[in-house]
mmCIF file of C-alpha atoms in Angstrom:
data_model
loop_
_atom_site.group_PDB
_atom_site.id
_atom_site.type_symbol
_atom_site.label_atom_id
_atom_site.label_comp_id
_atom_site.label_asym_id
_atom_site.label_seq_id
_atom_site.Cartn_x
_atom_site.Cartn_y
_atom_site.Cartn_z
ATOM 1 C CA MET U 1 92.938 67.462 93.410
ATOM 2 C CA PHE U 2 95.425 65.154 92.368
ATOM 3 C CA PHE U 3 96.069 67.134 88.917
ATOM 4 C CA GLN U 4 96.642 70.163 90.592
ATOM 5 C CA SER U 5 98.502 69.357 93.997
ATOM 6 C CA VAL U 6 100.781 66.481 92.504
ATOM 7 C CA LEU U 7 101.228 67.259 88.525
ATOM 8 C CA GLN U 8 100.535 70.879 88.924
ATOM 9 C CA CYS U 9 98.310 70.997 86.031
ATOM 10 C CA THR U 10 96.371 74.291 87.665
ATOM 11 C CA TYR U 11 96.473 75.838 84.055
ATOM 12 C CA ALA U 12 93.882 75.157 81.186
ATOM 13 C CA ASN U 13 95.626 74.780 77.761
ATOM 14 C CA ILE U 14 95.900 78.024 75.677
ATOM 15 C CA ALA U 15 93.629 76.674 72.948
ATOM 16 C CA THR U 16 90.891 76.046 75.360
ATOM 17 C CA LEU U 17 91.212 79.644 76.922
ATOM 18 C CA VAL U 18 91.050 81.080 73.369
ATOM 19 C CA GLU U 19 87.821 79.398 72.805
ATOM 20 C CA GLU U 20 86.536 80.547 76.174
ATOM 21 C CA ALA U 21 88.011 84.247 75.400
ATOM 22 C CA ARG U 22 85.716 83.991 72.265
ATOM 23 C CA THR U 23 82.721 83.341 74.050
ATOM 24 C CA ILE U 24 83.179 86.738 76.312
ATOM 25 C CA LYS U 25 79.909 89.056 76.301
ATOM 26 C CA SER U 26 79.626 92.432 77.390
ATOM 27 C CA SER U 27 76.693 91.186 79.387
ATOM 28 C CA ASP U 28 79.254 88.960 81.349
ATOM 29 C CA SER U 29 80.264 89.902 84.592
ATOM 30 C CA PRO U 30 83.385 91.571 85.128
ATOM 31 C CA GLU U 31 84.469 88.840 87.462
ATOM 32 C CA ARG U 32 84.109 86.115 84.842
ATOM 33 C CA ILE U 33 85.988 88.374 82.237
ATOM 34 C CA THR U 34 88.816 89.115 84.438
ATOM 35 C CA GLY U 35 88.911 85.717 85.983
ATOM 36 C CA ILE U 36 89.827 84.767 82.163
ATOM 37 C CA LEU U 37 91.993 87.524 81.407
ATOM 38 C CA PHE U 38 93.990 86.285 84.536
ATOM 39 C CA GLU U 39 94.104 82.747 83.282
ATOM 40 C CA LEU U 40 95.437 84.061 80.175
ATOM 41 C CA ARG U 41 97.981 85.658 81.902
ATOM 42 C CA ASN U 42 99.025 82.671 83.774
ATOM 43 C CA VAL U 43 99.351 80.313 80.615
ATOM 44 C CA LEU U 44 101.144 83.077 78.642
ATOM 45 C CA LYS U 45 103.511 83.620 81.730
ATOM 46 C CA ARG U 46 103.971 79.637 82.106
ATOM 47 C CA ASP U 47 104.759 79.142 78.185
ATOM 48 C CA GLU U 48 107.104 82.027 78.140
ATOM 49 C CA SER U 49 109.218 80.611 81.318
ATOM 50 C CA LYS U 50 109.329 77.436 79.429
ATOM 51 C CA SER U 51 110.541 76.172 76.024
ATOM 52 C CA SER U 52 107.085 75.490 74.822
ATOM 53 C CA LYS U 53 106.222 79.004 73.443
ATOM 54 C CA THR U 54 102.797 80.211 72.629
ATOM 55 C CA SER U 55 102.706 80.019 68.918
ATOM 56 C CA ALA U 56 102.027 83.047 66.657
ATOM 57 C CA SER U 57 98.587 81.690 65.230
ATOM 58 C CA GLU U 58 97.399 81.500 68.934
ATOM 59 C CA ILE U 59 98.926 84.933 69.634
ATOM 60 C CA THR U 60 97.080 86.162 66.477
ATOM 61 C CA ALA U 61 93.673 84.460 67.376
ATOM 62 C CA LEU U 62 93.931 86.034 70.759
ATOM 63 C CA ARG U 63 94.605 89.302 69.311
ATOM 64 C CA HIS U 64 91.331 88.827 67.522
ATOM 65 C CA CYS U 65 89.144 88.072 70.623
ATOM 66 C CA ARG U 66 86.842 90.967 71.675
ATOM 67 C CA MET U 67 87.824 90.203 75.326
ATOM 68 C CA PHE U 68 88.903 93.559 77.122
ATOM 69 C CA PRO U 69 85.955 95.585 78.472
ATOM 70 C CA THR U 70 86.514 99.129 77.783
ATOM 71 C CA ASN U 71 84.405 102.258 79.285
ATOM 72 C CA LYS U 72 84.773 105.914 78.997
ATOM 73 C CA GLY U 73 84.224 108.985 81.267
ATOM 74 C CA MET U 74 82.884 108.247 84.980
ATOM 75 C CA HIS U 75 80.807 105.237 83.863
ATOM 76 C CA THR U 76 81.798 102.438 86.084
ATOM 77 C CA GLU U 77 79.703 99.826 84.115
ATOM 78 C CA TYR U 78 81.725 98.719 80.983
ATOM 79 C CA ARG U 79 80.181 99.395 77.639
ATOM 80 C CA GLU U 80 81.951 97.863 74.813
ATOM 81 C CA LEU U 81 84.202 95.119 74.298
ATOM 82 C CA GLN U 82 87.237 95.879 72.342
ATOM 83 C CA SER U 83 90.457 93.560 71.195
ATOM 84 C CA ALA U 84 94.131 93.930 70.870
ATOM 85 C CA ASP U 85 93.843 94.444 67.311
ATOM 86 C CA ASP U 86 91.452 97.708 67.874
ATOM 87 C CA GLU U 87 94.534 99.877 68.309
ATOM 88 C CA ASN U 88 94.351 103.194 68.887
ATOM 89 C CA THR U 89 90.661 103.318 69.958
ATOM 90 C CA TRP U 90 91.264 102.451 73.680
ATOM 91 C CA TYR U 91 94.102 102.346 76.182
ATOM 92 C CA ILE U 92 95.143 100.212 79.615
ATOM 93 C CA PRO U 93 95.212 102.522 82.624
ATOM 94 C CA ASP U 94 98.974 101.548 84.162
ATOM 95 C CA ASN U 95 99.081 105.065 85.559
ATOM 96 C CA SER U 96 96.304 106.830 87.831
ATOM 97 C CA HIS U 97 97.328 110.180 87.153
ATOM 98 C CA LEU U 98 96.949 109.612 83.569
ATOM 99 C CA ALA U 99 93.545 107.682 83.933
ATOM 100 C CA GLY U 100 92.167 110.604 85.708
ATOM 101 C CA LEU U 101 93.616 113.119 82.867
ATOM 102 C CA PHE U 102 92.192 110.968 80.015
ATOM 103 C CA ARG U 103 89.354 108.987 81.375
ATOM 104 C CA SER U 104 86.592 111.187 79.988
ATOM 105 C CA LYS U 105 88.474 111.561 76.408
ATOM 106 C CA VAL U 106 89.277 108.151 75.548
ATOM 107 C CA SER U 107 87.894 104.373 76.295
ATOM 108 C CA LEU U 108 89.835 102.817 78.902
ATOM 109 C CA LEU U 109 90.156 99.065 79.680
ATOM 110 C CA ALA U 110 87.726 98.671 82.726
ATOM 111 C CA VAL U 111 90.154 97.896 85.779
ATOM 112 C CA ASN U 112 91.925 99.771 88.111
ATOM 113 C CA THR U 113 95.594 100.644 87.843
ATOM 114 C CA GLN U 114 96.977 97.389 90.018
ATOM 115 C CA THR U 115 94.898 95.072 88.065
ATOM 116 C CA ALA U 116 96.486 96.558 84.887
ATOM 117 C CA HIS U 117 99.859 96.190 86.426
ATOM 118 C CA ASP U 118 99.019 92.500 87.301
ATOM 119 C CA LEU U 119 97.829 91.899 83.812
ATOM 120 C CA MET U 120 100.932 93.071 82.274
ATOM 121 C CA PRO U 121 102.489 89.806 80.963
ATOM 122 C CA LEU U 122 98.733 89.375 79.073
ATOM 123 C CA PHE U 123 99.689 92.533 77.331
ATOM 124 C CA LYS U 124 103.268 91.727 76.863
ATOM 125 C CA ALA U 125 102.618 88.519 74.943
ATOM 126 C CA LEU U 126 99.961 90.101 72.971
ATOM 127 C CA ARG U 127 102.483 92.881 71.770
ATOM 128 C CA MET U 128 100.052 95.616 73.463
ATOM 129 C CA ARG U 129 102.932 98.173 74.918
ATOM 130 C CA HIS U 130 101.882 101.233 72.873
ATOM 131 C CA GLN U 131 98.394 100.782 74.350
ATOM 132 C CA LEU U 132 99.716 101.210 77.766
ATOM 133 C CA LEU U 133 98.645 104.985 78.938
ATOM 134 C CA SER U 134 102.356 105.288 80.249
ATOM 135 C CA VAL U 135 103.385 105.138 76.896
ATOM 136 C CA ALA U 136 100.803 106.489 74.576
ATOM 137 C CA ALA U 137 100.733 109.505 76.443
ATOM 138 C CA THR U 138 103.606 112.048 75.877
ATOM 139 C CA LYS U 139 103.924 115.299 77.701
ATOM 140 C CA VAL U 140 105.201 118.688 77.226
ATOM 141 C CA ALA U 141 105.818 121.341 80.083
ATOM 142 C CA ASP U 142 105.106 125.114 79.217
ATOM 143 C CA ALA U 143 106.058 127.366 81.617
ATOM 144 C CA GLU U 144 104.109 129.730 83.083
ATOM 145 C CA GLY U 145 106.433 133.134 82.787
ATOM 146 C CA ASP U 146 110.108 133.356 82.350
ATOM 147 C CA PRO U 147 111.772 130.209 82.877
ATOM 148 C CA GLN U 148 115.031 131.119 84.724
ATOM 149 C CA PRO U 149 118.218 128.543 85.305
ATOM 150 C CA ASP U 150 118.545 127.756 88.970
ATOM 151 C CA PRO U 151 122.243 126.825 89.568
ATOM 152 C CA ALA U 152 121.677 126.605 93.269
ATOM 153 C CA TYR U 153 119.037 124.154 92.928
ATOM 154 C CA THR U 154 121.039 122.358 89.904
ATOM 155 C CA ARG U 155 123.696 121.792 92.466
ATOM 156 C CA TRP U 156 121.670 120.757 95.186
ATOM 157 C CA LEU U 157 119.568 118.384 92.885
ATOM 158 C CA ARG U 158 122.781 116.789 91.332
ATOM 159 C CA SER U 159 124.306 116.321 94.711
ATOM 160 C CA ARG U 160 121.470 114.204 95.867
ATOM 161 C CA VAL U 161 120.821 112.413 92.209
ATOM 162 C CA LYS U 162 124.020 110.921 92.509
ATOM 163 C CA TYR U 163 122.846 108.034 95.068
ATOM 164 C CA ILE U 164 120.260 107.448 92.193
ATOM 165 C CA GLN U 165 123.173 106.312 89.937
ATOM 166 C CA GLY U 166 124.579 103.596 91.374
ATOM 167 C CA MET R 1 124.570 73.368 116.808
ATOM 168 C CA SER R 2 127.626 75.477 116.898
ATOM 169 C CA GLY R 3 127.727 78.463 119.291
ATOM 170 C CA PHE R 4 128.804 80.433 116.381
ATOM 171 C CA LYS R 5 126.380 82.443 114.495
ATOM 172 C CA THR R 6 126.922 84.145 110.824
ATOM 173 C CA LYS R 7 125.812 87.801 110.900
ATOM 174 C CA PRO R 8 122.013 87.789 109.441
ATOM 175 C CA THR R 9 121.627 89.274 106.211
ATOM 176 C CA ILE R 10 120.029 92.757 106.541
ATOM 177 C CA ASN R 11 117.751 92.616 103.244
ATOM 178 C CA HIS R 12 117.625 89.970 100.371
ATOM 179 C CA LEU R 13 117.815 92.592 97.833
ATOM 180 C CA GLN R 14 121.618 92.846 97.997
ATOM 181 C CA ASN R 15 123.221 95.010 95.334
ATOM 182 C CA SER R 16 120.545 96.396 93.868
ATOM 183 C CA SER R 17 120.153 99.889 92.385
ATOM 184 C CA LEU R 18 117.478 102.302 92.469
ATOM 185 C CA VAL R 19 117.239 102.646 88.484
ATOM 186 C CA PRO R 20 116.320 98.981 87.836
ATOM 187 C CA PHE R 21 118.509 97.023 85.481
ATOM 188 C CA ILE R 22 116.572 97.171 82.293
ATOM 189 C CA SER R 23 117.531 97.822 78.558
ATOM 190 C CA GLU R 24 116.706 101.783 79.160
ATOM 191 C CA ARG R 25 119.200 101.930 82.294
ATOM 192 C CA GLU R 26 122.171 103.415 80.418
ATOM 193 C CA GLU R 27 119.984 105.966 78.927
ATOM 194 C CA ILE R 28 118.315 107.161 82.168
ATOM 195 C CA LEU R 29 121.676 107.268 84.044
ATOM 196 C CA ALA R 30 123.272 109.475 81.061
ATOM 197 C CA ALA R 31 120.360 111.885 81.397
ATOM 198 C CA LEU R 32 120.578 112.221 85.147
ATOM 199 C CA ARG R 33 124.355 113.621 84.851
ATOM 200 C CA THR R 34 122.714 116.347 82.421
ATOM 201 C CA ILE R 35 120.327 117.865 84.902
ATOM 202 C CA GLU R 36 119.321 121.520 84.760
ATOM 203 C CA VAL R 37 116.905 123.261 87.232
ATOM 204 C CA PHE R 38 115.083 125.951 85.960
ATOM 205 C CA SER R 39 112.714 128.332 88.340
ATOM 206 C CA ILE R 40 109.076 129.249 86.734
ATOM 207 C CA ASP R 41 106.113 131.242 88.241
ATOM 208 C CA GLU R 42 103.710 127.895 87.325
ATOM 209 C CA VAL R 43 104.791 124.646 85.446
ATOM 210 C CA VAL R 44 101.532 123.961 82.819
ATOM 211 C CA VAL R 45 101.932 120.171 81.758
ATOM 212 C CA LYS R 46 99.904 119.237 78.303
ATOM 213 C CA TRP R 47 99.490 115.574 77.774
ATOM 214 C CA THR R 48 98.675 114.471 74.514
ATOM 215 C CA ILE R 49 97.986 110.973 72.757
ATOM 216 C CA LYS R 50 98.898 110.902 69.140
ATOM 217 C CA ASP R 51 97.391 108.766 66.336
ATOM 218 C CA ILE R 52 99.819 106.845 64.183
ATOM 219 C CA ASP R 53 100.402 109.358 61.910
ATOM 220 C CA GLY R 54 101.817 111.671 64.426
ATOM 221 C CA SER R 55 98.554 113.814 64.907
ATOM 222 C CA VAL R 56 97.184 114.757 68.305
ATOM 223 C CA ARG R 57 94.179 112.679 69.040
ATOM 224 C CA VAL R 58 93.461 113.750 72.454
ATOM 225 C CA GLU R 59 95.409 116.258 74.800
ATOM 226 C CA SER R 60 94.643 117.185 78.458
ATOM 227 C CA THR R 61 96.278 120.272 80.418
ATOM 228 C CA THR R 62 97.313 120.251 84.125
ATOM 229 C CA SER R 63 99.019 122.532 86.236
ATOM 230 C CA GLY R 64 101.647 121.518 88.824
ATOM 231 C CA ARG R 65 104.540 122.530 91.174
ATOM 232 C CA ALA R 66 107.172 120.371 89.100
ATOM 233 C CA ALA R 67 107.947 118.675 85.910
ATOM 234 C CA LEU R 68 110.565 116.680 84.353
ATOM 235 C CA ILE R 69 111.594 117.154 80.517
ATOM 236 C CA ASN R 70 113.944 114.777 78.557
ATOM 237 C CA GLY R 71 115.198 117.615 76.206
ATOM 238 C CA ASN R 72 117.875 116.991 73.563
ATOM 239 C CA GLN R 73 120.753 118.537 75.212
ATOM 240 C CA GLU R 74 119.893 118.014 79.219
ATOM 241 C CA LEU R 75 117.539 116.539 81.315
ATOM 242 C CA GLN R 76 115.255 119.645 82.230
ATOM 243 C CA ILE R 77 113.534 119.953 85.851
ATOM 244 C CA PHE R 78 111.005 122.797 85.750
ATOM 245 C CA VAL R 79 110.256 123.836 89.752
ATOM 246 C CA ALA R 80 107.632 126.603 90.579
ATOM 247 C CA GLU R 81 109.105 128.810 92.842
ATOM 248 C CA ASP R 82 106.009 129.488 95.034
ATOM 249 C CA ASP R 83 104.724 126.848 97.017
ATOM 250 C CA SER R 84 102.389 128.648 99.147
ATOM 251 C CA GLY R 85 99.615 127.638 96.750
ATOM 252 C CA GLU R 86 98.192 124.283 96.089
ATOM 253 C CA GLY R 87 100.744 121.316 95.788
ATOM 254 C CA ASN R 88 104.598 120.781 96.814
ATOM 255 C CA SER R 89 107.034 121.016 94.325
ATOM 256 C CA LEU R 90 109.653 118.621 96.075
ATOM 257 C CA PHE R 91 106.786 116.225 96.093
ATOM 258 C CA GLU R 92 105.808 116.520 92.425
ATOM 259 C CA LEU R 93 109.803 116.394 91.894
ATOM 260 C CA LEU R 94 110.027 113.010 93.941
ATOM 261 C CA LEU R 95 107.100 112.007 91.305
ATOM 262 C CA GLU R 96 108.663 112.819 88.479
ATOM 263 C CA LEU R 97 112.288 111.421 89.094
ATOM 264 C CA SER R 98 110.838 108.102 90.345
ATOM 265 C CA ASP R 99 108.677 107.971 86.859
ATOM 266 C CA PHE R 100 111.608 108.905 84.769
ATOM 267 C CA CYS R 101 114.001 106.667 86.402
ATOM 268 C CA ARG R 102 111.514 103.786 86.812
ATOM 269 C CA ILE R 103 112.251 103.524 90.644
ATOM 270 C CA ARG R 104 110.088 100.555 92.234
ATOM 271 C CA GLU R 105 107.465 101.349 94.843
ATOM 272 C CA ALA R 106 109.641 99.160 97.078
ATOM 273 C CA HIS R 107 112.571 101.775 96.549
ATOM 274 C CA LEU R 108 110.370 104.940 97.009
ATOM 275 C CA ASN R 109 111.128 105.579 100.471
ATOM 276 C CA LEU R 110 114.489 105.528 99.859
ATOM 277 C CA LEU R 111 114.125 108.277 96.939
ATOM 278 C CA SER R 112 111.911 110.293 99.715
ATOM 279 C CA LEU R 113 114.981 110.274 101.881
ATOM 280 C CA ILE R 114 117.689 110.973 99.620
ATOM 281 C CA LEU R 115 115.863 113.955 98.834
ATOM 282 C CA ASN R 116 114.850 114.988 101.970
ATOM 283 C CA GLN R 117 117.272 114.375 104.302
ATOM 284 C CA ASP R 118 120.095 116.819 105.123
ATOM 285 C CA SER R 119 122.834 114.356 106.643
ATOM 286 C CA ARG R 120 124.771 112.427 103.843
ATOM 287 C CA GLU R 121 125.658 109.834 106.618
ATOM 288 C CA ILE R 122 121.978 108.890 107.340
ATOM 289 C CA VAL R 123 121.201 108.647 103.583
ATOM 290 C CA GLU R 124 124.103 106.422 103.158
ATOM 291 C CA TYR R 125 123.665 104.419 106.248
ATOM 292 C CA TYR R 126 120.041 103.703 104.891
ATOM 293 C CA LEU R 127 121.286 102.869 101.408
ATOM 294 C CA ARG R 128 123.927 100.603 102.589
ATOM 295 C CA ARG R 129 121.308 98.802 104.690
ATOM 296 C CA GLU R 130 118.847 98.159 101.644
ATOM 297 C CA GLY R 131 121.768 96.944 99.749
ATOM 298 C CA ILE R 132 121.571 99.935 97.112
ATOM 299 C CA LEU R 133 124.836 100.399 95.467
ATOM 300 C CA PHE R 134 126.386 103.750 95.095
ATOM 301 C CA ASP R 135 129.928 105.481 94.668
ATOM 302 C CA GLU R 136 131.628 105.772 97.845
ATOM 303 C CA GLY R 137 133.575 108.278 96.372
ATOM 304 C CA TYR R 138 130.820 110.904 96.724
ATOM 305 C CA ALA R 139 132.255 111.429 100.265
ATOM 306 C CA ASP R 140 134.503 114.096 98.612
ATOM 307 C CA ASP R 141 132.082 115.581 96.521
ATOM 308 C CA GLU R 142 129.710 118.707 97.916
ATOM 309 C CA PHE R 143 126.382 117.352 99.284
ATOM 310 C CA GLU R 144 124.103 120.247 99.214
ATOM 311 C CA CYS R 145 121.707 120.442 102.044
ATOM 312 C CA GLY R 146 118.313 122.435 102.177
ATOM 313 C CA GLN R 147 116.288 123.300 99.074
#
């Protein structure tokens, strides 16, 4: 308690957490795994805000760790552990609309959208931005019928959007 | 303790903006100045995830009432004309704009007000109250009502 309340040593150091992340098994409870992920987020966030940056070798080690539980389809149980290095094989559901669209087609990190947002400092530190669904998925709109310019609607929207442009 | 009271600050987020001060901010603001709206029968949105080599890995198609596409020349807004079926084009427009402009959740209510309120005075009152910056010179411009 002394260390926590007075010295604020609330977090483990990064080396300890890398070792702990390496012990994650697919049979572990989701609570244990997300607990470790949040601890990592806290340490990386703390190191980011201080001069003691996490070293490149520590980041590399973390990117190798198969510590991200993923699932596909409507299975609520996670099925496979993935690492940050397993790029283009799984994605982070940071947008609920996109998660619904792609859930049956690609493997997604087995967390909800809010948790995905809460873990963002971890993804940022491990250079995983391109694995965010909102980044990986691009859209093209097809018009059913013949699109017609709508000058009145355009004028209306421009007059409103001015208030967004402050 | 003097009897003189200073006026309380209404909101700690003074001098904020609906488009956050992120690296893409200027790009977003520039695109907003080029908005063009197109009416169509139905919006079909195709989402794709591509591999590193650019080939489409998976795709998913969905229909909707409004879509925003940032083209090369202009920011195109497609709006389905007939709202009598499922969905609501104005609500989907709000979702598209908030997504494109990276508007924070705490500010979505203000975006909703901007799109729904036909009184310029009311819109500006609440923007001022919430400390949102906007150009007061808009008073000379046209404020279109009722979409």
